[in-house]
Short mmCIF file of C-alpha atoms in Angstrom, two decimals:
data_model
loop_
_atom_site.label_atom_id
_atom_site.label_comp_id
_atom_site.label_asym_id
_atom_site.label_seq_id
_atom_site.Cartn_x
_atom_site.Cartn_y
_atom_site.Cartn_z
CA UNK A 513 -6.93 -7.94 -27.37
CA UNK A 514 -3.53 -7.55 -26.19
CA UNK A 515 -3.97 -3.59 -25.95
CA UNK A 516 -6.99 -4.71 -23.31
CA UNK A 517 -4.78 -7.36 -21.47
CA UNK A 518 -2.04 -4.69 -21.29
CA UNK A 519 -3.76 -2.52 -19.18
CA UNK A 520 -6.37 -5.26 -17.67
CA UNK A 521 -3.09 -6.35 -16.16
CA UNK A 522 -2.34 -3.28 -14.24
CA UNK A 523 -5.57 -3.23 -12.10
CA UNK A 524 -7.30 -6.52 -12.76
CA UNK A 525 -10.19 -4.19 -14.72
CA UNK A 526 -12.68 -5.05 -16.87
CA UNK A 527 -12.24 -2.76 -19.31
CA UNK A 528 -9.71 0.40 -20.10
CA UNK A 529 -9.39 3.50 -21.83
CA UNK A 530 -7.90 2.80 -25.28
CA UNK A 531 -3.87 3.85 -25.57
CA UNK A 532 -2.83 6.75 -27.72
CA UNK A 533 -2.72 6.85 -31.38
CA UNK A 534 0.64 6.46 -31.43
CA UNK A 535 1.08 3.23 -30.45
CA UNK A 536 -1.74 1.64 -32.52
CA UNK A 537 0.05 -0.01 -35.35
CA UNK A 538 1.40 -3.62 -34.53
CA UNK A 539 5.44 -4.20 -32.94
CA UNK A 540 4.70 -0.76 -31.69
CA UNK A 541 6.38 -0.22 -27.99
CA UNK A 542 4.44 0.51 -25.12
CA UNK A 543 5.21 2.94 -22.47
CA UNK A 544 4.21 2.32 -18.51
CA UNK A 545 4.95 4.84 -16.23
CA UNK A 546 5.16 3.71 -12.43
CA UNK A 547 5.08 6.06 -9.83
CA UNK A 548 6.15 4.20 -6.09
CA UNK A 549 5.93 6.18 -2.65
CA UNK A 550 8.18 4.17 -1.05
CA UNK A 551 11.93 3.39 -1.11
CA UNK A 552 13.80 2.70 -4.12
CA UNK A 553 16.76 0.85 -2.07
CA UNK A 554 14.10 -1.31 0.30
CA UNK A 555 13.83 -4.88 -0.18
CA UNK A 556 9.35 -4.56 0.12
CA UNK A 557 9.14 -2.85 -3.58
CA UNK A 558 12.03 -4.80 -5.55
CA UNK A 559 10.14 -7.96 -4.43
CA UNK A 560 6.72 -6.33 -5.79
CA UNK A 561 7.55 -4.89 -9.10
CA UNK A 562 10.05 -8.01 -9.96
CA UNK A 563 6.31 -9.82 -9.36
CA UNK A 564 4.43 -7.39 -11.33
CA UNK A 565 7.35 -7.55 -14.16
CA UNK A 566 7.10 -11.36 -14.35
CA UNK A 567 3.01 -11.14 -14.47
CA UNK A 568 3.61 -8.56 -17.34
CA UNK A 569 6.01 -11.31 -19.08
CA UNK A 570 3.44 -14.13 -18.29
CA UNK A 571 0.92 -12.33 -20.71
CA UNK A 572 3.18 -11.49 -23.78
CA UNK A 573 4.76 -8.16 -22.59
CA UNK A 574 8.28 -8.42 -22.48
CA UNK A 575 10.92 -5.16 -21.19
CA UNK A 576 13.18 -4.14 -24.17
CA UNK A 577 11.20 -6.19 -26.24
CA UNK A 578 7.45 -4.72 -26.39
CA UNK A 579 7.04 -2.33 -23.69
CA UNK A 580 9.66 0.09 -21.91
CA UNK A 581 8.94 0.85 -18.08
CA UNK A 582 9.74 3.94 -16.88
CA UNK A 583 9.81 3.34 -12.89
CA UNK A 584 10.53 6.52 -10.36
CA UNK A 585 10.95 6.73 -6.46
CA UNK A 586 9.64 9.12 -4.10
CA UNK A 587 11.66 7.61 -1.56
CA UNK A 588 8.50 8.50 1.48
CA UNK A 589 9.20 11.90 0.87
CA UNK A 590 5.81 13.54 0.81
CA UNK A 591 7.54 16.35 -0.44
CA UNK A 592 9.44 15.26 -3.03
CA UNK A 593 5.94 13.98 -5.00
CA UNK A 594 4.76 16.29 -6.75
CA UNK A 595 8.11 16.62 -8.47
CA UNK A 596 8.54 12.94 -8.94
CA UNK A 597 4.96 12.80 -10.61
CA UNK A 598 5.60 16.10 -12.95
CA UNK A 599 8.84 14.41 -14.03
CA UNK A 600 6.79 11.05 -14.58
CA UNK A 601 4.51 12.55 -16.75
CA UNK A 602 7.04 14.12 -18.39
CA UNK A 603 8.04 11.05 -20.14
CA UNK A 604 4.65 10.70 -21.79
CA UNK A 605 3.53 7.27 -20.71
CA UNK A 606 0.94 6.06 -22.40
CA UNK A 607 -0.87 4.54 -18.97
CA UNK A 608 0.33 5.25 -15.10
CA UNK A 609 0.63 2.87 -12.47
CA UNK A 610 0.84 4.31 -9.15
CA UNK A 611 0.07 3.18 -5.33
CA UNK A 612 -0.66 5.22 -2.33
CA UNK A 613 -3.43 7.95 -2.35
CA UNK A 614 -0.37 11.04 -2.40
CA UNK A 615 0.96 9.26 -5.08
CA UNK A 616 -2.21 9.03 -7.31
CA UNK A 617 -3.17 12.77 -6.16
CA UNK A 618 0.06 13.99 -6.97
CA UNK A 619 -0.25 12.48 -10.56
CA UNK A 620 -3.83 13.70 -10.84
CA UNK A 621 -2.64 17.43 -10.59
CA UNK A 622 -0.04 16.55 -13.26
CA UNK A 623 -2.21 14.68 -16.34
CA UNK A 624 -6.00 14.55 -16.74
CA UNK A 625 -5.76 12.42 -20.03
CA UNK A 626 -3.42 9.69 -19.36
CA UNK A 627 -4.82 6.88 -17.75
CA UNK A 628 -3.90 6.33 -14.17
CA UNK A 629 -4.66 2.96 -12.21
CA UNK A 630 -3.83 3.11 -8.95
CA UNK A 631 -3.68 0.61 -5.65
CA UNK A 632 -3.31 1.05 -2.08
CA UNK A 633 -5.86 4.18 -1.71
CA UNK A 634 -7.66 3.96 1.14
CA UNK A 635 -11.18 5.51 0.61
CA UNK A 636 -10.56 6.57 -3.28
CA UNK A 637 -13.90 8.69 -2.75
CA UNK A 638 -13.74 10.60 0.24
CA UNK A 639 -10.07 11.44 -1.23
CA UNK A 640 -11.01 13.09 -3.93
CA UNK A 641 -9.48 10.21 -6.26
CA UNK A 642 -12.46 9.26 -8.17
CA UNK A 643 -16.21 9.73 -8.30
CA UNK A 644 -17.60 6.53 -7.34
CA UNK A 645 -16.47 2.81 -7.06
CA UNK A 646 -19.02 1.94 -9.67
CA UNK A 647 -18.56 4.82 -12.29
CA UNK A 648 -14.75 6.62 -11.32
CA UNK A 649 -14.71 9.28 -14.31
CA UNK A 650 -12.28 10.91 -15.30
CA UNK A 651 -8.47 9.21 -16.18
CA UNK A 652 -8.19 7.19 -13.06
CA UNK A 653 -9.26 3.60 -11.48
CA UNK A 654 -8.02 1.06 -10.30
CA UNK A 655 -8.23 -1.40 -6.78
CA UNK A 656 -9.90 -0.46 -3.42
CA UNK A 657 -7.84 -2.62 -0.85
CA UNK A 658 -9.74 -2.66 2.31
CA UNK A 659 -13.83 -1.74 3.05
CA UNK A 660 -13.76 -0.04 6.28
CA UNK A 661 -14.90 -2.61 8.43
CA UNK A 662 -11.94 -4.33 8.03
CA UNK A 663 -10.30 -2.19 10.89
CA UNK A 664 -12.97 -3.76 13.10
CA UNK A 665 -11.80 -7.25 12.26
CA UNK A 666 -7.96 -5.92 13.08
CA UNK A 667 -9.12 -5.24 16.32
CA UNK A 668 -11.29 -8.19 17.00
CA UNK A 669 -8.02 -10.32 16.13
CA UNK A 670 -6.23 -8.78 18.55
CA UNK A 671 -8.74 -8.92 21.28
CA UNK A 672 -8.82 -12.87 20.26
CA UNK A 673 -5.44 -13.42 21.02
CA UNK A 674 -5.21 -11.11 23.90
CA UNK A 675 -8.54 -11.32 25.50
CA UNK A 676 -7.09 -8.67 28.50
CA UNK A 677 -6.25 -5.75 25.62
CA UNK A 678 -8.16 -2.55 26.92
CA UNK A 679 -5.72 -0.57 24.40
CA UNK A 680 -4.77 -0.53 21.39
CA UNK A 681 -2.08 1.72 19.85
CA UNK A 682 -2.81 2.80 16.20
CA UNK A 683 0.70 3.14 14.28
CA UNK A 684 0.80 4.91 10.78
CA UNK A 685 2.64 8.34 9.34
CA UNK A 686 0.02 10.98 9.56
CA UNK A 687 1.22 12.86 6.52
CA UNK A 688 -0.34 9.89 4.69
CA UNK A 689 -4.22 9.21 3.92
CA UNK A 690 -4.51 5.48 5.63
CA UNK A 691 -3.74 7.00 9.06
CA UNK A 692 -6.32 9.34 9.85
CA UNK A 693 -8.99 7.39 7.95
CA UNK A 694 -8.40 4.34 9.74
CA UNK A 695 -8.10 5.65 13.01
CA UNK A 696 -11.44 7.39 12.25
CA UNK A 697 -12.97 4.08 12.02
CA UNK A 698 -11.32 2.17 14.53
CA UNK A 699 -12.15 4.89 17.43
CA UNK A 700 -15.70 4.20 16.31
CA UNK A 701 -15.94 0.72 16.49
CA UNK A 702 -13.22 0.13 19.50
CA UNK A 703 -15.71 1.00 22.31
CA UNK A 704 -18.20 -2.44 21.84
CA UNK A 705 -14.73 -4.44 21.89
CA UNK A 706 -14.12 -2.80 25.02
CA UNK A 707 -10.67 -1.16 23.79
CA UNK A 708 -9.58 2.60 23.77
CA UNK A 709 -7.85 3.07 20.47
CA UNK A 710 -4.62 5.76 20.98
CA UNK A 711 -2.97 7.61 17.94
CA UNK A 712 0.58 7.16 17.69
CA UNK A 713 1.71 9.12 14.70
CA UNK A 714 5.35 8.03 13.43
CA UNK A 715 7.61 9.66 10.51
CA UNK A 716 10.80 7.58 11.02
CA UNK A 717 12.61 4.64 13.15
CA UNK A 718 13.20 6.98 15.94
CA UNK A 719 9.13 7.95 16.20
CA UNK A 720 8.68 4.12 16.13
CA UNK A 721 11.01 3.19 18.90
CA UNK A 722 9.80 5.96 21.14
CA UNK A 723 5.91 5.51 20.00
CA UNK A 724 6.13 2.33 21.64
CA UNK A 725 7.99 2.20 24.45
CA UNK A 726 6.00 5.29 25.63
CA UNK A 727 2.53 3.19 25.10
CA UNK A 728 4.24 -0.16 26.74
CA UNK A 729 4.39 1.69 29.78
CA UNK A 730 0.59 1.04 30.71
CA UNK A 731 -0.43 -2.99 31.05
CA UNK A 732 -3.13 -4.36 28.47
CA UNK A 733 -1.81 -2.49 25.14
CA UNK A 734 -1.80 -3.82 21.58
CA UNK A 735 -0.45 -2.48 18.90
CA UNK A 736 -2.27 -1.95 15.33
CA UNK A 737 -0.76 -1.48 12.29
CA UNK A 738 -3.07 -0.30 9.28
CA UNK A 739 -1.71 -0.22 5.59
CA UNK A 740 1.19 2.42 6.16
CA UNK A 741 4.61 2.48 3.78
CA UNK A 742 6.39 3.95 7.10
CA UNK A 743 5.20 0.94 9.17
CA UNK A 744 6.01 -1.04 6.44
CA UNK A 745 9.19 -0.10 5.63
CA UNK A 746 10.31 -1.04 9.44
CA UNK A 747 7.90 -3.68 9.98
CA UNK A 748 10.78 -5.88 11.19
CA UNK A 749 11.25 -3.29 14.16
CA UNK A 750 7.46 -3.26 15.00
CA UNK A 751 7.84 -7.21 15.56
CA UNK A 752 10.85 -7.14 17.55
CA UNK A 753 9.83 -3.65 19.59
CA UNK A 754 6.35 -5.45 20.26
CA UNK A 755 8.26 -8.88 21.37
CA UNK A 756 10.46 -6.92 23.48
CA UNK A 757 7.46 -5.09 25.13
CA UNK A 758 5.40 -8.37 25.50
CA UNK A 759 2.46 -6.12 22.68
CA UNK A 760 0.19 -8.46 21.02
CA UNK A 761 0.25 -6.64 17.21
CA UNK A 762 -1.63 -6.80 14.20
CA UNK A 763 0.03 -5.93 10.53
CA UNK A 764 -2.67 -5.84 8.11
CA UNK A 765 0.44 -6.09 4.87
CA UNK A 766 3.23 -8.56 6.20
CA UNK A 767 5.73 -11.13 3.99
CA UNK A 768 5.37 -14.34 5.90
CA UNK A 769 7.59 -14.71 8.70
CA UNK A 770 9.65 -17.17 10.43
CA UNK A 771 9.30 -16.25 13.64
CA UNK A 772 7.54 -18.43 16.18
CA UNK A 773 5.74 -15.77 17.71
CA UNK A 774 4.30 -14.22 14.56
CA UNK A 775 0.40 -16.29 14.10
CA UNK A 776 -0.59 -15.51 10.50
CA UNK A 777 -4.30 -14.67 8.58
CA UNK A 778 -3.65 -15.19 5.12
CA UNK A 779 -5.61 -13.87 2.46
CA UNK A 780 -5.08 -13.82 -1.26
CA UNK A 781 -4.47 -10.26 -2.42
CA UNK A 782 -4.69 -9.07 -6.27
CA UNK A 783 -2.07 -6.36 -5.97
CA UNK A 784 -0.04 -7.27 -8.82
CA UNK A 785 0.67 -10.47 -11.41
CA UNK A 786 2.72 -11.83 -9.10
CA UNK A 787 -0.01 -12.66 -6.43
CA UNK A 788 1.24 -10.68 -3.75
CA UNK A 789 0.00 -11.88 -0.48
CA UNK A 790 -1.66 -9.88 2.64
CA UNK A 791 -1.16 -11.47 5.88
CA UNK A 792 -2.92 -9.66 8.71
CA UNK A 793 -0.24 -10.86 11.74
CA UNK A 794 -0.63 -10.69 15.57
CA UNK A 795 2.66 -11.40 17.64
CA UNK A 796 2.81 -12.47 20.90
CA UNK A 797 5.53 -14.17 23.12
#
C-alpha cells in the first residue's frame, strides 16, 4: 500500500507501475528523480517542491529517512535538457517526476522503463507524450492541466472586464509546446468574441518589455498569458508593464497578489501535495 501511495502521490493516479525489485523488501529507500524546466534560483519552484516535499511527508515519506530525492535544473535552457535528463536518469531513479512537455520528451528519449509522471504538458497526445488520455502506454502518465477550451474562457474574461478589447496579445516562449498550441486555439475561437489574437513570442525580460510596449501602441489591446515558465518566471513584470500601459491581462498560473488592480479566478489545482493554486488574473487600472 505504501509502494501505491508513493507514486499515487506524484500524479494523483489511480494506479502505477510497480517499483523495481530492488527496493521491494521493507526500510528499503526509495529513489525520485525530479526533472524541473525552470530556474533553480527563482522563488516559483522552491515554493512548489517545498509543497510537494511536505505532501510527500504528510503520507509517511520522509527525505533522509525513507526516500532520497534527486532534484536537477534546466534553468529554461531548452538546450541544456537533454543533458539534464541523461544525467537524471543516470542516477537510476526508481520513478521520474517531471513538468513541461520538453522536459518529459527529453526524459522519454533517455529511459523507456522507468516510470515517468509528468504535469504541465499541454496536449500530451498531439505531443507525442502518450497514446491516449484513457490508455497512455508505455512508461509515462501523469496530469493534463487545461482542455483546450479553456483558452476561450481566457479570452472571454478579458473581453468581460474590458468590453472595448478588439486585441489581444498572446505572450509565451515559442521554443516551448504551450505557445504554439494555445495560440492555435485561441486564433480559432477569437473571431466570435470579436478580438484579433497577435503572437508575441518572448525568450527573456528584454523580449517582454519590448513585446509590449510595441503592442500598447494601438488602443483596445489585452494581453494573454497561457501556461509559459518564461511568462512565469517574470510574471511580476507582465503586471507592472500591463499597469503601466493601461492592458487589461489574463495569467492563467499566478500566486495571489496584493495588488489592487489584480481581480482574481481561483480554482483549485492538483499540481502537487501541497495544493498549489491556479488563479487565472486580469489587471486593470
Amino acid at each position: 500500500m505504501r509502494r501505491r501511495k508513493f507514486i499515487t502521490l506524484l500524479g494523483g493516479l489511480a494506479a502505477a507501475w510497480p517499483l523495481a525489485a530492488r527496493a521491494q523488501q521493507s526500510g528499503a529507500m526509495r529513489r525520485l528523480g525530479v526533472l524541473v524546466h525552470g530556474s533553480q534560483t527563482g522563488a516559483v519552484w522552491q515554493q512548489r517542491l517545498a509543497a510537494f516535499r511536505q505532501g510527500l511527508v504528510g503520507l509517511g515519506w520522509q527525505e533522509g529517512r525513507n526516500i532520497h530525492i534527486e532534484t536537477l535544473f534546466s534553468d529554461n535552457d531548452f538546450d541544456r535538457l537533454s543533458q539534464v535528463a541523461q544525467e537524471l536518469v543516470a542516477l537510476s531513479p526508481e520513478v521520474i517526476f517531471a513538468n513541461t512537455t520538453p522536459a518529459t520528451k527529453a526524459l522519454q528519449k533517455e529511459t523507456r522503463t522507468t516510470p515517468i509522471i509528468f504535469v504541465q504538458v499541454s496536449d500530451p497526445i498531439s505531443a507525442g507524450v502518450v497514446a491516449s488520455l484513457a490508455r497512455p502506454g508505455g512508461n509515462t502518465t501523469g496530469f493534463l492541466f487545461y482542455e483546450d477550451s479553456i483558452a476561450g474562457k481566457w479570452l472571454g474574461m478579458l473581453k468581460e472586464i474590458a468590453p472595448h478589447l478588439t486585441r489581444a496579445a498572446l505572450l509565451g516562449n515559442p521554443k516551448g509546446f504551450p505557445f504554439g498550441y494555445f495560440l492555435r486555439i485561441a486564433t480559432a475561437i477569437a473571431p466570435s468574441l470579436g478580438i484579433e489574437v497577435v503572437p508575441a513570442p518572448i525568450a527573456n525580460v528584454e523580449d517582454l518589455d519590448r513585446s509590449i510596449e510595441s503592442f500598447a501602441r494601438v488602443p483596445n489591446g489585452g494581453l494573454l498569458a497561457p501556461p509559459d515558465n518564461t511568462v512565469e518566471e517574470h510574471r511580476d513584470l507582465v503586471i507592472a508593464l500591463a499597469a503601466r500601459h493601461r492592458l487589461p491581462v489574463c495569467i492563467s498560473r499566478f500566486r495571489h497578489s496584493r495588488r489592487a488592480d489584480v481581480l482574481q479566478h481561483r480554482r483549485s489545482h492538483a499540481f502537487s501535495p501541497g495544493g498549489i493554486l491556479c488563479r487565472p488574473c486580469v489587471a486593470r487600472r
